[in-house]
Short mmCIF file of C-alpha atoms in Angstrom, two decimals:
data_model
loop_
_atom_site.label_atom_id
_atom_site.label_comp_id
_atom_site.label_asym_id
_atom_site.label_seq_id
_atom_site.Cartn_x
_atom_site.Cartn_y
_atom_site.Cartn_z
CA ASP S 758 18.39 3.97 14.67
CA THR S 759 15.63 2.05 12.85
CA ALA S 760 15.49 -1.55 14.07
CA VAL S 761 14.59 -3.23 10.76
CA SER S 762 15.07 -1.19 7.63
CA GLN S 763 14.20 -2.02 4.05
CA THR S 764 15.12 -0.29 0.84
CA PRO S 765 13.63 0.82 -1.38
CA LYS S 766 10.23 1.73 0.03
CA TYR S 767 8.69 1.85 -3.43
CA LEU S 768 9.77 -0.04 -6.54
CA VAL S 769 8.13 0.22 -9.94
CA THR S 770 9.56 -1.94 -12.68
CA GLN S 771 8.68 -3.65 -15.92
CA MET S 772 7.87 -7.29 -16.44
CA GLY S 773 10.91 -9.43 -17.06
CA ASN S 774 13.30 -7.26 -15.06
CA ASP S 775 15.43 -8.46 -12.15
CA LYS S 776 15.31 -6.50 -8.91
CA SER S 777 16.55 -6.69 -5.34
CA ILE S 778 15.15 -5.48 -2.05
CA LYS S 779 17.56 -4.96 0.81
CA CYS S 780 16.92 -5.55 4.49
CA GLU S 781 19.05 -4.84 7.52
CA GLN S 782 18.39 -5.28 11.22
CA ASN S 783 20.42 -3.80 14.07
CA LEU S 784 18.75 -5.79 16.84
CA GLY S 785 21.28 -8.59 16.99
CA HIS S 786 18.60 -11.11 16.02
CA ASP S 787 19.48 -14.53 14.70
CA THR S 788 16.51 -15.08 12.44
CA MET S 789 15.25 -12.95 9.57
CA TYR S 790 12.19 -13.40 7.38
CA TRP S 791 10.55 -12.22 4.20
CA TYR S 792 6.78 -11.94 4.00
CA LYS S 793 4.56 -11.05 1.04
CA GLN S 794 1.35 -9.09 1.62
CA ASP S 795 -1.07 -9.16 -1.27
CA SER S 796 -3.83 -6.73 -2.17
CA LYS S 797 -6.23 -8.47 0.21
CA LYS S 798 -3.74 -7.91 3.04
CA PHE S 799 -2.92 -11.62 3.38
CA LEU S 800 0.56 -12.03 4.84
CA LYS S 801 2.39 -15.08 3.61
CA ILE S 802 5.81 -16.26 4.76
CA MET S 803 8.30 -16.60 1.93
CA PHE S 804 11.63 -17.34 3.59
CA SER S 805 13.33 -17.39 6.92
CA TYR S 806 17.06 -17.49 7.62
CA ASN S 807 18.69 -18.59 10.85
CA ASN S 808 22.42 -18.00 11.09
CA LYS S 809 22.74 -17.95 7.32
CA GLU S 810 20.85 -21.17 6.88
CA LEU S 811 17.55 -21.24 5.02
CA ILE S 812 15.10 -23.05 7.21
CA ILE S 813 11.78 -22.42 5.50
CA ASN S 814 10.78 -21.97 1.89
CA GLU S 815 7.03 -21.86 1.47
CA THR S 816 6.44 -22.97 -2.12
CA VAL S 817 7.87 -19.74 -3.45
CA PRO S 818 8.89 -19.74 -7.12
CA ASN S 819 12.61 -20.16 -7.61
CA ARG S 820 12.65 -16.74 -9.29
CA PHE S 821 12.82 -15.49 -5.71
CA SER S 822 16.11 -15.99 -3.93
CA PRO S 823 17.10 -14.74 -0.48
CA LYS S 824 20.69 -13.76 0.04
CA SER S 825 22.24 -13.24 3.45
CA PRO S 826 25.79 -11.85 3.47
CA ASP S 827 25.73 -11.81 7.29
CA LYS S 828 23.19 -12.31 10.03
CA ALA S 829 22.22 -8.64 10.05
CA HIS S 830 21.17 -8.65 6.39
CA LEU S 831 18.69 -10.64 4.34
CA ASN S 832 18.18 -9.38 0.82
CA LEU S 833 15.51 -10.58 -1.57
CA HIS S 834 16.39 -10.97 -5.22
CA ILE S 835 13.68 -11.50 -7.80
CA ASN S 836 14.37 -12.61 -11.36
CA SER S 837 12.08 -12.23 -14.38
CA LEU S 838 9.44 -10.22 -12.58
CA GLU S 839 5.80 -11.00 -13.34
CA LEU S 840 2.64 -8.94 -12.89
CA GLY S 841 1.55 -11.25 -10.07
CA ASP S 842 4.63 -10.34 -8.08
CA SER S 843 3.13 -6.94 -7.38
CA ALA S 844 2.63 -6.75 -3.62
CA VAL S 845 4.13 -5.31 -0.46
CA TYR S 846 7.14 -7.24 0.78
CA PHE S 847 8.05 -7.13 4.46
CA CYS S 848 11.29 -8.06 6.08
CA ALA S 849 11.23 -9.09 9.74
CA SER S 850 13.60 -10.41 12.36
CA SER S 851 13.40 -12.16 15.70
CA LEU S 852 15.47 -13.98 18.26
CA VAL S 853 15.73 -17.73 17.95
CA GLY S 854 13.05 -19.53 19.91
CA GLU S 855 9.33 -19.90 19.95
CA ASN S 856 8.22 -17.30 22.46
CA THR S 857 9.70 -14.27 20.80
CA GLU S 858 8.13 -11.45 18.86
CA ALA S 859 8.97 -10.45 15.32
CA PHE S 860 10.06 -6.94 14.39
CA PHE S 861 9.00 -5.75 10.97
CA GLY S 862 10.40 -3.32 8.48
CA GLN S 863 8.22 -0.67 6.88
CA GLY S 864 7.67 -2.70 3.73
CA THR S 865 8.56 -2.35 0.06
CA ARG S 866 5.70 -1.78 -2.32
CA LEU S 867 6.61 -3.52 -5.57
CA THR S 868 4.62 -2.70 -8.67
CA VAL S 869 5.29 -4.63 -11.85
CA VAL S 870 3.97 -3.01 -15.02
CA SER Z 495 -3.64 -23.74 4.74
CA GLN Z 496 -1.64 -22.75 7.77
CA GLN Z 497 -3.19 -19.34 7.78
CA GLY Z 498 -5.65 -18.41 10.48
CA GLU Z 499 -8.87 -16.57 9.99
CA GLU Z 500 -10.13 -13.51 11.77
CA ASP Z 501 -13.54 -12.07 12.14
CA PRO Z 502 -14.96 -9.68 11.60
CA GLN Z 503 -13.03 -8.64 8.51
CA ALA Z 504 -13.95 -5.05 9.28
CA LEU Z 505 -15.24 -3.34 12.39
CA SER Z 506 -16.35 0.24 12.87
CA ILE Z 507 -17.05 1.66 16.34
CA GLN Z 508 -17.37 4.98 18.10
CA GLU Z 509 -14.52 6.33 20.18
CA GLY Z 510 -14.84 5.14 23.76
CA GLU Z 511 -16.51 1.86 22.84
CA ASN Z 512 -14.82 -1.51 23.23
CA ALA Z 513 -13.62 -3.49 20.22
CA THR Z 514 -13.52 -7.26 19.98
CA MET Z 515 -11.74 -9.27 17.32
CA ASN Z 516 -11.60 -13.03 16.99
CA CYS Z 517 -9.03 -15.37 15.51
CA SER Z 518 -9.36 -19.05 14.67
CA TYR Z 519 -6.55 -21.38 13.66
CA LYS Z 520 -6.19 -24.97 12.62
CA THR Z 521 -3.03 -26.52 14.01
CA SER Z 522 -1.32 -27.09 17.35
CA ILE Z 523 0.50 -23.98 18.51
CA ASN Z 524 3.23 -22.90 20.91
CA ASN Z 525 1.94 -19.37 21.18
CA LEU Z 526 -0.38 -16.87 19.56
CA GLN Z 527 0.55 -13.26 18.95
CA TRP Z 528 -1.37 -10.16 17.95
CA TYR Z 529 0.06 -7.48 15.71
CA ARG Z 530 -1.16 -4.10 14.57
CA GLN Z 531 -0.60 -2.54 11.16
CA ASN Z 532 -1.27 1.10 10.45
CA SER Z 533 -2.03 1.95 6.85
CA GLY Z 534 1.11 1.84 4.72
CA ARG Z 535 3.31 0.73 7.60
CA GLY Z 536 4.89 -2.43 8.94
CA LEU Z 537 3.45 -4.64 11.64
CA VAL Z 538 3.98 -3.89 15.29
CA HIS Z 539 3.83 -6.56 17.98
CA LEU Z 540 1.13 -6.04 20.62
CA ILE Z 541 0.97 -9.09 22.84
CA LEU Z 542 1.98 -12.76 23.01
CA ILE Z 543 0.03 -15.47 24.80
CA ARG Z 544 1.52 -18.92 25.30
CA SER Z 545 -0.41 -22.10 24.68
CA ASN Z 546 -0.60 -22.83 28.42
CA GLU Z 547 -2.05 -19.40 29.19
CA ARG Z 548 -5.71 -18.52 29.00
CA GLU Z 549 -5.76 -14.76 29.40
CA LYS Z 550 -3.32 -11.90 29.24
CA HIS Z 551 -3.54 -8.14 29.67
CA SER Z 552 -1.45 -5.26 28.40
CA GLY Z 553 -2.74 -1.76 29.07
CA ARG Z 554 -6.10 -1.45 27.31
CA LEU Z 555 -5.60 -4.79 25.56
CA ARG Z 556 -6.94 -8.11 26.74
CA VAL Z 557 -6.29 -11.37 24.96
CA THR Z 558 -7.83 -14.77 25.60
CA LEU Z 559 -6.82 -18.13 24.20
CA ASP Z 560 -8.91 -21.29 24.02
CA THR Z 561 -6.73 -24.07 22.65
CA SER Z 562 -9.59 -26.57 22.75
CA LYS Z 563 -11.52 -24.41 20.31
CA LYS Z 564 -8.38 -23.19 18.54
CA SER Z 565 -9.45 -19.61 18.94
CA SER Z 566 -8.32 -16.34 20.44
CA SER Z 567 -9.94 -12.97 21.03
CA LEU Z 568 -8.48 -9.50 21.32
CA TRP Z 569 -10.35 -6.83 23.27
CA ILE Z 570 -9.47 -3.16 23.10
CA THR Z 571 -11.20 -1.19 25.83
CA ALA Z 572 -12.11 2.50 25.65
CA SER Z 573 -11.05 2.73 22.01
CA ARG Z 574 -9.44 5.84 20.60
CA ALA Z 575 -9.28 7.21 17.07
CA ALA Z 576 -5.56 6.35 17.10
CA ASP Z 577 -6.47 2.66 17.45
CA THR Z 578 -7.68 2.71 13.85
CA ALA Z 579 -5.55 0.07 12.11
CA SER Z 580 -5.57 -3.53 10.92
CA TYR Z 581 -5.07 -6.18 13.57
CA PHE Z 582 -3.57 -9.58 12.81
CA CYS Z 583 -3.25 -12.70 14.87
CA ALA Z 584 -0.23 -14.90 14.24
CA THR Z 585 0.44 -18.41 15.44
CA PHE Z 586 3.80 -19.97 16.19
CA GLN Z 587 2.99 -23.52 15.26
CA THR Z 588 4.37 -26.63 16.89
CA GLY Z 589 7.25 -27.97 14.83
CA ALA Z 590 7.59 -24.83 12.72
CA ASN Z 591 10.07 -22.04 13.28
CA ASN Z 592 7.85 -19.35 11.95
CA LEU Z 593 4.81 -17.15 12.46
CA PHE Z 594 1.71 -17.74 10.34
CA PHE Z 595 -0.63 -14.79 10.12
CA GLY Z 596 -4.38 -14.55 10.06
CA THR Z 597 -6.36 -12.60 7.52
CA GLY Z 598 -6.69 -9.48 9.67
CA THR Z 599 -9.46 -7.28 11.02
CA ARG Z 600 -9.70 -3.70 9.84
CA LEU Z 601 -10.74 -1.56 12.82
CA THR Z 602 -12.03 1.97 12.36
CA VAL Z 603 -12.63 4.09 15.44
CA ILE Z 604 -14.80 7.09 14.71
CA PRO Z 605 -13.99 10.20 16.75
#
């Protein structure tokens, strides 16, 4: 009955590989997000999707592509992984509107070797 | 940068003491939110304060907002060891449909 779930929790892969992280929310929210948290714990927005429409893309390399098959899912696909991509990636969701809270998944720790 | 800044970066207190964390931001906001992150876990929402509010309470938490100074403070009263976590402020900025997070304060409550 987890509200926002991500898989996998840990991902270790070699440079140059392509990988995906899956995210699902069962809250009926309209907006989903991907955040990247680096080693200094800075949280940076990568993407947000509202009703299948990308509404924000914060200067993220085009090796990263969000894919949303339906409004309950927002997967993150990464091509040609680089060492600098190592981080914890968080999926989140919220209702549409400004005075709403975001619900976060448990995170996916990606390590590129 | 749209990211806010928090201070202190780290705070260590004894159980029972009060903790205070500050957040500063740069742009016009609709609301400011505080989140908590336990080690190795996702973020959990604590409290939201709208731009037209000055103070809000939730249990042992108290939040203030000063939009003229573009700053907010989070107080945790009578801290407990279980309050040990990182605390982040996040701003919902005017014209953006997104939350921008601060740099976080690492709180350690010593039993």
